[in-house]
Amino acid sequence: MVAITDFMKISDYEWEIPRNYRSDMRVPVRIFSTRKMLEQSLSDLSVEQAINAATLPGVVGSVVVMPDMHQGYGFPIGGVAATDFSTGVISPGGIGYDINCGVRLLASQIPYKGVKDQIQSLVIALDHHCPSGVGSEGGIHLSLKELEEICEDGAHWALKNGYATKQDLRRTEENGCIPGANAKKLSERAKKRGLPQIGTLGSGNHFIEIDLIEEIFDEETAKIFGLQKGNLAVMIHCGSRGLGHQVCSDTVQSFQKTIHKYGIKIPDRELVCAPLNSQEGQDYLAAMRAAANYAFCNRQVLAYLARKAFEQVLAGKVKNWQLYQVYDIAHNIGKIEDHKVDGILRKVCVHRKGATRAFGPDVSGIPDEFSKTGQPVLVPGSMGTSSWVLAGTKSSMERSFGSSCHGAGRLMSRQKAKKTIRGDQLKIDLEKKGIYIQAGSMSGLAEEAPGAYKDVDQVIETVSGAGLAKKIARLVPLAVVKG
Amino acid sequence: MTPDKPEGFVEIEHTADISLRIWATTLKDLFKLAVDGLNSIIEIDVDDTDPGNFQEFYIEDIDLESMLVSLLNECNFKIQDDNLCARITEIFIENEKISGRLFLKKIIGFRNEIKAVTYHNLKINHSNKGYSVVIVFDV
């Protein structure tokens, strides 16, 4: 087991496990955390998992871990690992089963004060319009051809079919479509699972939340992002649903058979991988991108449905009831990007598993209007706590492959949460605080209780203290639709 | 192994996902119990009016662990996409293949969703008391 004494302290917010800690490590592990949070993290396998990720062939720089880290399977959640494009590998377990799970933030000119008594109606309407829960199916019936178009065109399919605006696409990571996706690389099973699920939230930790923008930390940047204190915002958290899960399952399974021919040794079978320049690696990249595009389109359709819900409740009662997009980002993804490693610009595959891209100012790949501010970094909290909007920094480009944290990070197991927290009581307690909840299952609600998560404010203090991102705005929840 | 019961499954602590420990005196029972464990996590309501039907299965893979993952993924897919709950009624295990019969019943509903069956630290252990394995499910 790793002990706190195994770490080298770099600063109050940065710790390192040197490369020589274990003989199979190819690079060090760099953890952004306070001492207290790091000690907490040592109670599960997250640090060991980061060390395992540091053994992957072609991994460069350091394996970076965010303060919201916790145990996953293979990679830790909150982990970032970059592998050399020419000599490195791609590991589906380093991206996750929910490919392009991510967050979208919609802002508004709706003052909370003016609609305080409409919040409950709004969350009921959101729940009605946006299918959620286990096995949820959407209202859009796709043909196979349409599904394949979605996988290759992403949110552009939504624009073509009236579910998006041009601004939505501009304000989505990769403009809502990662090039190089190939629907032909998806299994029949993946396609079957994707057909009925476009425009659905799913279950687990996925949600749609109505927030109040409570505090602004940087007026100028907040204005550029479209955030104004006292107004409502809507946050959507979900991913690629069964289609993405199937792509990852198919690949993890098939890579088990092919890894040996490349002579790759891994400490955990969930880290299974293939060289990026191999046929297997390229096929996965194309399928993973197809699933990522499905997820961009899924969140886009959900945004369209959320707008319908707001229109139903507020049109005619409130002057500017529209919701406009701040940004949409992925936090489970593999991206081919250029980063400086030891002073040399290299093309790498950045695996972000429970980590958000946080590109700083003047970096290509972000919308023009954010070129001076850095991209918005969206960090949801847990139902009863704050969510945050940050901005990417120059420092994140140099120290974390342009990445930051993705949430609060789990602290308590689902099993323990269900044993110690009653879903129905939690709903009552949250409603007493003025937070309305629409949830399909009370046990599911208990699993996602705020007490099961780390303190998101401490996570934010750490990433901002470390210089990976800059605080722009703090949001507080008013109502939540839980998947 | 758990001394008071020769076979069974139990959920063990995992920060974010679900981890299930399964143990049995024979390998066949380990596979059967793994499927029962999956069904238990998902909390399925089966349709009692459905008489059910049998379906043959055949899986070929590189080792026991991969065959276990394949079998559980197959059963998970049946639940999520075909609305059918599977139980193993018969199973034959050879070197790199398993075959047998599933008993399938229609599902009215289920409370939890499993995204995937993972290979995380997956190893089927064999001792003089029998077989055991810990499986992490992504939820």
Coordinates of C-alpha atoms in Angstrom, one line a residue:
Chain A
M1 CA 0.0 0.0 0.0
V2 CA 1.2 3.5 -0.8
A3 CA 1.8 5.7 2.3
I4 CA 1.9 9.5 2.6
T5 CA 5.7 9.2 3.2
D6 CA 6.1 7.8 -0.4
F7 CA 5.2 11.2 -1.8
M8 CA 7.5 14.1 -2.6
K9 CA 5.8 17.4 -1.7
I10 CA 6.0 19.8 -4.6
S11 CA 3.7 22.5 -3.1
D12 CA 0.7 22.6 -0.8
Y13 CA -1.4 21.5 -3.8
E14 CA 1.0 19.2 -5.6
W15 CA 2.6 15.8 -4.8
E16 CA 4.7 13.3 -6.7
I17 CA 5.4 9.7 -6.6
P18 CA 8.7 9.3 -8.3
R19 CA 9.3 7.0 -11.2
N20 CA 11.6 4.8 -9.2
Y21 CA 8.8 4.0 -6.7
R22 CA 8.0 0.8 -8.6
S23 CA 10.3 -0.8 -11.2
D24 CA 7.6 -1.0 -13.9
M25 CA 6.7 2.7 -13.8
R26 CA 7.7 4.6 -17.0
V27 CA 6.9 8.1 -15.6
P28 CA 6.1 9.7 -12.2
V29 CA 2.6 10.2 -10.9
R30 CA 1.8 13.8 -10.1
I31 CA -1.2 14.4 -7.8
F32 CA -2.9 17.7 -7.4
S33 CA -4.3 17.6 -3.8
T34 CA -4.1 19.0 -0.4
R35 CA -2.4 16.8 2.2
K36 CA -5.8 16.2 3.9
M37 CA -7.5 15.1 0.7
L38 CA -4.5 13.0 -0.3
E39 CA -4.6 11.2 3.0
Q40 CA -8.3 10.5 2.4
S41 CA -7.5 9.1 -1.1
L42 CA -5.0 6.6 0.4
S43 CA -8.0 4.7 1.9
D44 CA -8.9 3.3 -1.5
L45 CA -7.0 2.0 -4.6
S46 CA -6.9 5.3 -6.5
V47 CA -3.2 6.0 -6.1
E48 CA -2.2 2.4 -6.9
Q49 CA -4.3 2.7 -10.0
A50 CA -2.5 5.9 -11.0
I51 CA 0.8 4.1 -10.5
N52 CA -0.5 1.2 -12.7
A53 CA -1.4 3.7 -15.4
A54 CA 2.2 5.0 -15.3
T55 CA 3.4 1.7 -16.7
L56 CA 1.6 2.0 -20.0
P57 CA 3.9 1.9 -23.1
G58 CA 4.6 5.3 -24.5
V59 CA 3.2 7.2 -21.6
V60 CA 4.9 10.6 -21.4
G61 CA 5.5 13.4 -18.9
S62 CA 3.6 12.3 -15.7
V63 CA 0.4 10.6 -15.0
V64 CA -1.6 13.5 -13.6
V65 CA -4.4 13.0 -11.0
M66 CA -7.0 15.6 -9.9
P67 CA -8.1 16.3 -6.4
D68 CA -11.5 14.7 -7.0
M69 CA -9.8 11.4 -7.5
H70 CA -11.2 8.2 -6.3
Q71 CA -11.0 4.5 -7.1
G72 CA -12.2 3.4 -10.5
Y73 CA -11.3 0.2 -12.4
G74 CA -7.9 0.2 -14.2
F75 CA -7.4 4.0 -14.2
P76 CA -8.4 6.1 -11.2
I77 CA -11.3 8.5 -11.7
G78 CA -9.7 11.9 -12.0
G79 CA -6.7 10.5 -14.0
V80 CA -5.0 12.0 -17.0
A81 CA -2.4 10.0 -19.0
A82 CA -0.8 11.1 -22.3
T83 CA 0.7 8.6 -24.6
D84 CA 3.0 9.3 -27.5
F85 CA 1.0 9.2 -30.8
S86 CA 3.7 7.3 -32.7
T87 CA 5.0 4.9 -30.0
G88 CA 2.3 4.8 -27.4
V89 CA -0.9 2.9 -26.7
I90 CA -4.6 3.7 -26.4
S91 CA -6.3 2.1 -23.4
P92 CA -10.2 2.0 -23.5
G93 CA -10.2 1.6 -19.7
G94 CA -8.4 5.0 -19.5
I95 CA -11.4 6.6 -21.1
G96 CA -14.1 4.6 -19.4
Y97 CA -17.3 2.8 -20.4
D98 CA -19.4 6.0 -20.5
I99 CA -17.5 7.5 -23.4
N100 CA -17.8 11.3 -23.5
C101 CA -19.7 11.5 -20.3
G102 CA -19.7 15.2 -19.9
V103 CA -21.4 18.4 -18.8
R104 CA -23.3 21.1 -20.6
L105 CA -24.2 24.4 -19.0
L106 CA -27.0 26.6 -20.3
A107 CA -27.3 30.1 -18.9
S108 CA -30.2 32.6 -19.0
Q109 CA -31.4 36.1 -18.4
I110 CA -34.0 34.8 -16.0
P111 CA -33.7 36.5 -12.6
Y112 CA -34.3 33.9 -9.8
K113 CA -36.2 36.5 -7.8
G114 CA -38.8 36.8 -10.6
V115 CA -39.4 33.0 -11.0
K116 CA -38.9 31.8 -7.4
D117 CA -42.4 30.3 -7.3
Q118 CA -42.0 28.6 -10.7
I119 CA -39.0 26.4 -9.8
Q120 CA -41.0 23.4 -8.8
S121 CA -43.0 23.7 -12.1
L122 CA -39.8 24.0 -14.0
V123 CA -38.3 20.8 -12.5
I124 CA -41.6 18.9 -13.1
A125 CA -41.5 20.0 -16.7
L126 CA -37.9 19.1 -17.1
D127 CA -38.6 15.6 -15.7
H128 CA -41.6 15.3 -18.1
H129 CA -39.6 16.4 -21.2
C130 CA -36.3 14.7 -20.5
P131 CA -36.5 10.9 -20.2
S132 CA -34.4 9.6 -17.3
G133 CA -33.9 6.6 -15.1
V134 CA -32.8 3.0 -15.7
G135 CA -33.6 1.7 -19.2
S136 CA -35.0 5.1 -20.3
E137 CA -35.8 5.5 -24.0
G138 CA -36.2 8.7 -25.9
G139 CA -39.0 10.2 -28.0
I140 CA -36.9 10.3 -31.1
H141 CA -37.1 7.1 -33.2
L142 CA -34.0 6.8 -35.2
S143 CA -33.4 4.7 -38.3
L144 CA -30.1 2.9 -38.5
K145 CA -28.9 5.4 -41.1
E146 CA -29.7 8.3 -38.8
L147 CA -27.9 6.6 -35.9
E148 CA -24.8 6.3 -38.1
E149 CA -25.1 9.9 -39.1
I150 CA -25.2 10.9 -35.4
C151 CA -22.1 8.9 -34.7
E152 CA -20.2 10.5 -37.5
D153 CA -21.6 14.1 -37.4
G154 CA -22.3 14.4 -33.7
A155 CA -24.3 17.5 -32.7
H156 CA -24.3 18.7 -36.3
W157 CA -27.1 16.1 -36.9
A158 CA -29.0 17.9 -34.2
L159 CA -28.5 21.3 -36.0
K160 CA -29.7 19.8 -39.3
N161 CA -32.8 18.4 -37.6
G162 CA -33.8 21.5 -35.6
Y163 CA -32.5 20.5 -32.2
A164 CA -29.6 22.9 -32.0
T165 CA -28.4 26.4 -32.9
K166 CA -25.1 27.4 -34.5
Q167 CA -24.0 28.9 -31.2
D168 CA -24.7 25.6 -29.4
L169 CA -22.2 23.9 -31.7
R170 CA -19.6 26.6 -31.6
R171 CA -19.8 26.4 -27.8
T172 CA -19.3 22.7 -27.6
E173 CA -15.9 20.9 -27.3
E174 CA -14.8 20.0 -30.8
N175 CA -17.8 21.9 -32.1
G176 CA -19.9 18.8 -31.1
C177 CA -18.2 16.5 -33.6
I178 CA -14.8 14.7 -33.3
P179 CA -13.4 14.1 -36.8
G180 CA -12.3 10.6 -37.7
A181 CA -15.4 8.8 -36.2
N182 CA -16.5 5.7 -38.2
A183 CA -19.9 4.2 -37.4
K184 CA -18.8 1.1 -39.4
K185 CA -16.4 0.3 -36.5
L186 CA -19.4 -0.1 -34.1
S187 CA -20.7 -3.6 -33.3
E188 CA -24.3 -4.4 -34.2
R189 CA -25.0 -4.6 -30.5
A190 CA -23.7 -1.1 -29.9
K191 CA -25.9 0.3 -32.6
K192 CA -28.9 -1.6 -31.2
R193 CA -28.4 -0.1 -27.8
G194 CA -27.9 3.4 -29.3
L195 CA -31.1 3.4 -31.4
P196 CA -33.7 4.1 -28.7
Q197 CA -31.6 6.2 -26.4
I198 CA -30.8 9.5 -28.0
G199 CA -32.1 12.4 -25.9
T200 CA -32.1 10.4 -22.6
L201 CA -30.4 11.0 -19.4
G202 CA -29.9 7.5 -18.1
S203 CA -29.3 6.7 -14.4
G204 CA -26.5 6.7 -11.8
N205 CA -24.9 10.0 -11.2
H206 CA -26.4 11.7 -14.3
F207 CA -28.7 14.6 -13.7
I208 CA -30.3 17.8 -15.0
E209 CA -30.1 20.6 -12.5
I210 CA -31.5 24.1 -12.3
D211 CA -29.0 26.4 -10.6
L212 CA -28.8 29.9 -9.3
I213 CA -25.6 31.8 -10.2
E214 CA -24.9 32.9 -6.7
E215 CA -21.4 34.4 -6.9
I216 CA -19.1 35.8 -9.6
F217 CA -15.4 35.8 -9.0
D218 CA -14.3 37.4 -12.3
E219 CA -16.8 39.8 -13.7
E220 CA -15.1 40.3 -17.1
T221 CA -14.8 36.6 -17.8
A222 CA -18.2 35.8 -16.5
K223 CA -19.7 38.4 -18.9
I224 CA -17.9 36.7 -21.8
F225 CA -19.2 33.3 -20.7
G226 CA -22.7 34.8 -20.4
L227 CA -23.0 34.4 -16.7
Q228 CA -24.8 37.0 -14.5
K229 CA -25.2 36.9 -10.8
G230 CA -28.8 36.2 -9.6
N231 CA -29.9 34.4 -12.9
L232 CA -30.9 30.8 -13.5
A233 CA -28.7 28.3 -15.3
V234 CA -29.2 24.7 -16.3
M235 CA -26.6 22.0 -16.0
I236 CA -26.9 18.6 -17.9
H237 CA -24.6 15.7 -16.9
C238 CA -24.7 12.5 -19.1
G239 CA -22.9 10.6 -21.8
S240 CA -23.1 8.1 -24.6
R241 CA -25.5 5.7 -22.9
G242 CA -25.6 2.0 -23.9
L243 CA -23.9 2.6 -27.2
G244 CA -20.7 4.0 -25.5
H245 CA -20.8 1.3 -22.8
Q246 CA -20.9 -1.4 -25.6
V247 CA -18.0 0.1 -27.5
C248 CA -15.8 0.0 -24.4
S249 CA -16.9 -3.5 -23.4
D250 CA -16.4 -4.8 -27.0
T251 CA -12.9 -3.3 -27.1
V252 CA -11.7 -4.3 -23.6
Q253 CA -12.8 -7.8 -24.5
S254 CA -11.2 -8.0 -27.9
F255 CA -7.9 -6.3 -26.8
Q256 CA -7.5 -9.1 -24.2
K257 CA -6.9 -11.4 -27.2
T258 CA -4.5 -9.1 -29.1
I259 CA -2.4 -7.5 -26.4
H260 CA 0.1 -10.4 -26.3
K261 CA 1.1 -10.1 -29.9
Y262 CA 2.5 -6.6 -29.1
G263 CA 4.5 -8.0 -26.1
I264 CA 2.7 -5.5 -23.8
K265 CA 2.7 -6.4 -20.1
I266 CA 0.1 -4.7 -17.8
P267 CA -0.4 -4.8 -14.1
D268 CA -4.2 -4.9 -14.3
R269 CA -6.2 -6.4 -17.2
E270 CA -8.6 -3.5 -17.2
L271 CA -5.6 -1.4 -18.5
V272 CA -5.6 -3.5 -21.6
C273 CA -4.5 -1.5 -24.6
A274 CA -3.2 -1.5 -28.2
P275 CA -0.6 0.6 -30.0
L276 CA -2.2 3.7 -31.4
N277 CA -0.6 3.0 -34.8
S278 CA -2.0 -0.6 -34.9
Q279 CA -5.2 -1.6 -36.7
E280 CA -6.8 -2.4 -33.4
G281 CA -5.8 1.0 -31.9
Q282 CA -7.1 2.8 -34.9
D283 CA -10.4 0.9 -35.0
Y284 CA -11.0 1.7 -31.3
L285 CA -10.2 5.3 -31.9
A286 CA -12.8 5.5 -34.7
A287 CA -15.4 3.7 -32.6
M288 CA -14.7 5.7 -29.5
R289 CA -15.0 8.9 -31.5
A290 CA -18.4 7.7 -32.9
A291 CA -19.6 7.1 -29.3
A292 CA -18.3 10.5 -28.3
N293 CA -20.2 12.1 -31.1
Y294 CA -23.4 10.2 -30.0
A295 CA -22.9 11.7 -26.6
F296 CA -22.5 15.3 -27.9
C297 CA -25.7 14.8 -29.8
N298 CA -27.4 13.2 -26.8
R299 CA -26.7 16.3 -24.6
Q300 CA -27.7 18.5 -27.4
V301 CA -31.1 16.9 -27.7
L302 CA -31.5 17.0 -23.9
A303 CA -30.7 20.8 -24.1
Y304 CA -33.4 21.1 -26.7
L305 CA -35.9 19.3 -24.5
A306 CA -34.8 21.5 -21.5
R307 CA -35.6 24.5 -23.6
K308 CA -39.0 23.1 -24.4
A309 CA -39.7 22.7 -20.6
F310 CA -38.6 26.3 -19.9
E311 CA -40.8 27.5 -22.8
Q312 CA -43.8 25.5 -21.5
V313 CA -43.5 27.0 -18.0
L314 CA -42.2 30.5 -18.6
A315 CA -43.2 31.7 -22.1
G316 CA -45.7 34.6 -21.8
K317 CA -44.8 35.0 -18.1
V318 CA -41.1 36.0 -18.3
K319 CA -39.7 38.3 -20.9
N320 CA -36.4 36.5 -21.7
W321 CA -37.0 32.8 -20.8
Q322 CA -34.5 31.4 -23.3
L323 CA -31.6 29.2 -22.4
Y324 CA -28.3 29.8 -24.2
Q325 CA -25.2 27.6 -24.2
V326 CA -22.2 28.5 -22.1
Y327 CA -20.2 25.4 -23.0
D328 CA -20.3 21.6 -23.3
I329 CA -17.3 19.5 -22.3
A330 CA -16.3 15.9 -22.1
H331 CA -14.7 14.4 -19.0
N332 CA -14.3 10.7 -20.2
I333 CA -12.4 10.9 -23.5
G334 CA -9.3 10.2 -25.5
K335 CA -8.1 13.1 -27.6
I336 CA -5.2 13.5 -30.0
E337 CA -3.6 16.8 -29.0
D338 CA -0.2 18.6 -29.1
H339 CA 1.4 19.3 -25.8
K340 CA 4.9 20.3 -24.7
V341 CA 6.6 17.5 -22.8
D342 CA 10.0 18.3 -21.3
G343 CA 10.1 21.4 -23.5
I344 CA 9.4 19.6 -26.8
L345 CA 6.0 19.8 -28.6
R346 CA 4.7 16.2 -29.1
K347 CA 1.5 14.8 -30.6
V348 CA -0.1 12.7 -27.8
C349 CA -3.3 10.8 -27.0
V350 CA -4.6 12.4 -23.8
H351 CA -6.7 9.9 -21.8
R352 CA -9.0 11.9 -19.5
K353 CA -11.0 9.7 -17.2
G354 CA -13.0 11.8 -14.9
A355 CA -11.0 14.9 -15.9
T356 CA -12.0 17.9 -17.9
R357 CA -10.2 19.6 -20.7
A358 CA -9.1 23.1 -19.4
F359 CA -7.4 24.8 -22.3
G360 CA -6.0 28.2 -21.4
P361 CA -6.0 31.5 -23.4
D362 CA -4.7 31.5 -27.0
V363 CA -4.9 27.8 -27.4
S364 CA -6.4 26.5 -30.7
G365 CA -9.5 24.4 -30.4
I366 CA -11.6 26.7 -28.2
P367 CA -14.2 29.2 -29.5
D368 CA -12.8 32.7 -30.6
E369 CA -14.8 34.4 -27.8
F370 CA -12.9 32.5 -25.2
S371 CA -9.4 33.1 -26.7
K372 CA -8.5 35.6 -24.1
T373 CA -10.2 34.0 -21.1
G374 CA -9.4 30.3 -21.6
Q375 CA -12.2 27.7 -22.1
P376 CA -15.0 27.3 -19.5
V377 CA -14.4 24.4 -17.2
L378 CA -17.7 23.0 -15.8
V379 CA -17.5 21.3 -12.4
P380 CA -20.8 19.9 -11.0
G381 CA -21.0 19.4 -7.3
S382 CA -23.4 17.0 -5.6
M383 CA -27.1 17.8 -5.4
G384 CA -27.0 19.9 -2.3
T385 CA -23.7 21.7 -2.8
S386 CA -22.2 24.2 -5.2
S387 CA -21.3 23.7 -8.8
W388 CA -18.5 25.8 -10.3
V389 CA -17.5 27.4 -13.6
L390 CA -13.8 27.8 -13.9
A391 CA -11.6 29.0 -16.8
G392 CA -8.6 27.1 -18.2
T393 CA -5.2 28.6 -17.7
K394 CA -1.7 28.7 -19.3
S395 CA -0.5 26.7 -16.3
S396 CA -2.8 23.8 -17.0
M397 CA -1.3 23.5 -20.5
E398 CA 2.1 23.2 -18.9
R399 CA 1.4 20.9 -16.0
S400 CA -1.7 18.8 -16.6
F401 CA -2.0 18.4 -20.4
G402 CA -4.6 21.1 -20.4
S403 CA -6.8 19.4 -17.8
S404 CA -8.6 20.1 -14.6
C405 CA -11.0 18.4 -12.2
H406 CA -14.5 17.1 -13.2
G407 CA -16.6 17.1 -10.0
A408 CA -16.6 16.6 -6.3
G409 CA -15.4 13.0 -6.4
R410 CA -17.0 10.2 -4.5
L411 CA -15.9 9.5 -0.9
M412 CA -18.4 6.9 0.3
S413 CA -19.3 3.7 -1.5
R414 CA -22.8 3.3 -2.9
Q415 CA -23.4 0.4 -0.5
K416 CA -22.5 2.5 2.5
A417 CA -24.5 5.5 1.3
K418 CA -27.6 3.2 0.9
K419 CA -27.1 1.8 4.4
T420 CA -26.6 5.2 6.1
I421 CA -28.8 7.5 4.1
R422 CA -32.6 7.2 3.4
G423 CA -33.6 8.5 0.0
D424 CA -37.0 9.7 1.1
Q425 CA -35.5 11.5 4.1
L426 CA -32.8 13.1 1.9
K427 CA -35.5 14.4 -0.4
I428 CA -37.3 16.0 2.5
D429 CA -34.1 17.5 3.8
L430 CA -33.1 18.9 0.5
E431 CA -36.6 20.4 -0.1
K432 CA -36.3 22.1 3.3
K433 CA -33.2 23.7 2.0
G434 CA -35.2 24.8 -1.1
I435 CA -33.9 22.2 -3.5
Y436 CA -36.6 20.3 -5.3
I437 CA -35.8 16.8 -6.4
Q438 CA -37.4 14.6 -9.1
A439 CA -35.9 11.1 -8.8
G440 CA -37.0 7.8 -10.3
S441 CA -35.7 5.8 -7.3
M442 CA -35.2 6.6 -3.6
S443 CA -32.3 4.2 -3.2
G444 CA -30.7 5.7 -6.3
L445 CA -31.1 9.1 -4.7
A446 CA -29.5 7.9 -1.5
E447 CA -26.5 6.6 -3.4
E448 CA -26.0 10.1 -4.8
A449 CA -26.4 12.0 -1.6
P450 CA -24.2 15.0 -1.1
G451 CA -22.7 13.3 2.0
A452 CA -21.3 10.5 -0.3
Y453 CA -19.1 13.0 -2.1
K454 CA -16.0 15.1 -1.2
D455 CA -16.4 18.8 -0.5
V456 CA -16.4 20.3 -4.0
D457 CA -15.3 23.7 -2.7
Q458 CA -12.1 22.1 -1.4
V459 CA -11.5 20.5 -4.8
I460 CA -11.9 23.9 -6.4
E461 CA -9.6 25.6 -3.9
T462 CA -7.0 23.0 -4.9
V463 CA -7.2 23.3 -8.6
S464 CA -7.3 27.1 -8.4
G465 CA -4.5 27.1 -5.8
A466 CA -2.4 24.9 -8.0
G467 CA -3.1 27.2 -11.0
L468 CA -4.8 24.6 -13.2
A469 CA -8.0 26.7 -13.5
K470 CA -9.4 30.0 -12.4
K471 CA -12.6 30.6 -10.4
I472 CA -15.2 32.4 -12.4
A473 CA -18.6 31.6 -10.9
R474 CA -20.3 29.6 -8.2
L475 CA -23.7 28.1 -8.8
V476 CA -26.1 26.6 -6.2
P477 CA -28.8 24.0 -7.0
L478 CA -32.5 24.9 -6.9
A479 CA -33.9 21.7 -8.4
V480 CA -32.5 18.4 -9.6
V481 CA -33.8 15.7 -12.0
K482 CA -31.9 12.6 -11.0
G483 CA -31.4 9.8 -13.5
Chain B
M1 CA -14.1 -18.3 1.1
T2 CA -16.7 -17.6 3.8
P3 CA -16.6 -20.4 6.4
D4 CA -20.3 -20.4 7.4
K5 CA -21.6 -20.9 3.8
P6 CA -20.0 -23.1 1.2
E7 CA -21.2 -20.8 -1.6
G8 CA -22.7 -17.4 -2.1
F9 CA -22.0 -13.8 -3.2
V10 CA -21.6 -10.6 -1.2
E11 CA -21.2 -7.0 -2.1
I12 CA -17.9 -5.5 -0.9
E13 CA -16.7 -1.9 -0.5
H14 CA -15.9 0.1 -3.7
T15 CA -15.8 3.9 -3.7
A16 CA -17.7 4.4 -6.9
D17 CA -18.8 1.2 -8.5
I18 CA -20.1 -2.2 -7.3
S19 CA -17.7 -4.9 -6.3
L20 CA -19.0 -8.5 -5.8
R21 CA -17.2 -11.3 -4.1
I22 CA -18.5 -14.8 -5.3
W23 CA -17.4 -18.1 -3.9
A24 CA -18.4 -21.8 -4.6
T25 CA -17.1 -25.3 -4.2
T26 CA -17.1 -25.9 -8.0
L27 CA -16.3 -23.8 -11.0
K28 CA -19.7 -24.4 -12.5
D29 CA -21.4 -23.1 -9.4
L30 CA -19.1 -20.1 -9.4
F31 CA -20.4 -19.2 -12.9
K32 CA -24.0 -19.8 -11.9
L33 CA -23.7 -17.7 -8.8
A34 CA -22.0 -14.9 -10.7
V35 CA -25.1 -14.6 -12.9
D36 CA -27.3 -14.7 -9.8
G37 CA -25.1 -11.9 -8.3
L38 CA -25.5 -9.8 -11.4
N39 CA -29.3 -10.2 -11.3
S40 CA -29.2 -9.3 -7.6
I41 CA -27.3 -6.0 -8.1
I42 CA -29.7 -5.0 -10.9
E43 CA -32.8 -5.8 -8.6
I44 CA -35.0 -7.3 -11.3
D45 CA -38.7 -7.7 -11.1
V46 CA -39.5 -10.8 -13.3
D47 CA -42.9 -11.3 -14.8
D48 CA -44.4 -14.2 -12.8
T49 CA -47.0 -14.8 -15.5
D50 CA -44.3 -15.7 -18.1
P51 CA -43.6 -19.4 -18.2
G52 CA -40.1 -18.7 -19.5
N53 CA -38.1 -20.5 -22.0
F54 CA -34.7 -22.1 -22.4
Q55 CA -31.9 -20.9 -24.6
E56 CA -28.6 -22.6 -25.4
F57 CA -25.4 -20.6 -25.0
Y58 CA -21.8 -21.2 -26.2
I59 CA -18.8 -19.0 -25.4
E60 CA -15.2 -19.4 -26.5
D61 CA -12.5 -17.1 -25.2
I62 CA -8.9 -17.0 -24.1
D63 CA -9.3 -18.0 -20.4
L64 CA -11.8 -18.5 -17.6
E65 CA -11.9 -14.9 -16.6
S66 CA -12.7 -13.7 -20.2
M67 CA -15.4 -16.4 -20.5
L68 CA -16.9 -15.1 -17.2
V69 CA -16.9 -11.5 -18.4
S70 CA -18.5 -12.6 -21.7
L71 CA -21.2 -14.6 -20.0
L72 CA -22.1 -11.7 -17.6
N73 CA -22.0 -9.2 -20.4
E74 CA -24.4 -11.4 -22.4
C75 CA -26.8 -11.7 -19.4
N76 CA -26.6 -7.9 -18.8
F77 CA -27.4 -7.2 -22.5
K78 CA -30.4 -9.5 -22.3
I79 CA -31.7 -7.6 -19.3
Q80 CA -31.1 -4.1 -20.7
D81 CA -32.0 -4.6 -24.3
D82 CA -34.2 -7.8 -24.6
N83 CA -36.0 -7.4 -21.2
L84 CA -35.1 -10.9 -20.2
C85 CA -33.6 -12.2 -17.0
A86 CA -31.3 -15.1 -17.4
R87 CA -30.3 -17.9 -14.9
I88 CA -28.0 -20.8 -15.7
T89 CA -29.6 -24.2 -15.5
E90 CA -26.9 -26.2 -17.1
I91 CA -23.2 -25.4 -17.7
F92 CA -20.2 -27.3 -19.2
I93 CA -16.7 -25.8 -18.9
E94 CA -13.8 -27.0 -21.0
N95 CA -10.4 -25.4 -21.5
E96 CA -11.4 -22.3 -23.5
K97 CA -15.1 -22.8 -24.0
I98 CA -18.3 -22.9 -21.9
S99 CA -21.7 -24.0 -23.0
G100 CA -25.0 -24.7 -21.4
R101 CA -28.6 -23.5 -21.1
L102 CA -30.1 -20.3 -19.8
F103 CA -33.6 -20.1 -18.4
L104 CA -35.1 -16.8 -19.6
K105 CA -38.0 -14.9 -18.1
K106 CA -39.6 -11.6 -19.1
I107 CA -38.8 -8.6 -16.9
I108 CA -41.4 -6.1 -15.7
G109 CA -38.7 -3.7 -14.5
F110 CA -35.4 -3.2 -12.8
R111 CA -34.0 -0.7 -10.4
N112 CA -30.2 -0.5 -11.2
E113 CA -28.2 -0.3 -14.4
I114 CA -24.8 -1.9 -14.9
K115 CA -22.8 -0.2 -17.6
A116 CA -20.2 -3.0 -17.9
V117 CA -18.5 -5.9 -16.3
T118 CA -14.8 -5.0 -15.8
Y119 CA -11.6 -6.9 -15.8
H120 CA -10.2 -4.9 -12.9
N121 CA -7.9 -7.2 -10.9
L122 CA -10.1 -10.1 -12.1
K123 CA -8.7 -13.5 -11.2
I124 CA -10.6 -16.7 -10.5
N125 CA -8.8 -18.2 -7.4
H126 CA -8.8 -21.9 -6.7
S127 CA -7.9 -23.5 -3.4
N128 CA -8.7 -26.8 -1.7
K129 CA -12.0 -25.2 -0.4
G130 CA -13.2 -24.3 -3.9
Y131 CA -13.3 -21.2 -6.2
S132 CA -13.7 -17.5 -5.6
V133 CA -13.6 -14.3 -7.6
V134 CA -14.1 -10.6 -7.1
I135 CA -15.8 -8.7 -10.0
V136 CA -16.1 -5.0 -10.3
F137 CA -19.2 -3.7 -12.1
D138 CA -19.2 -0.2 -13.6
V139 CA -22.5 1.4 -12.6

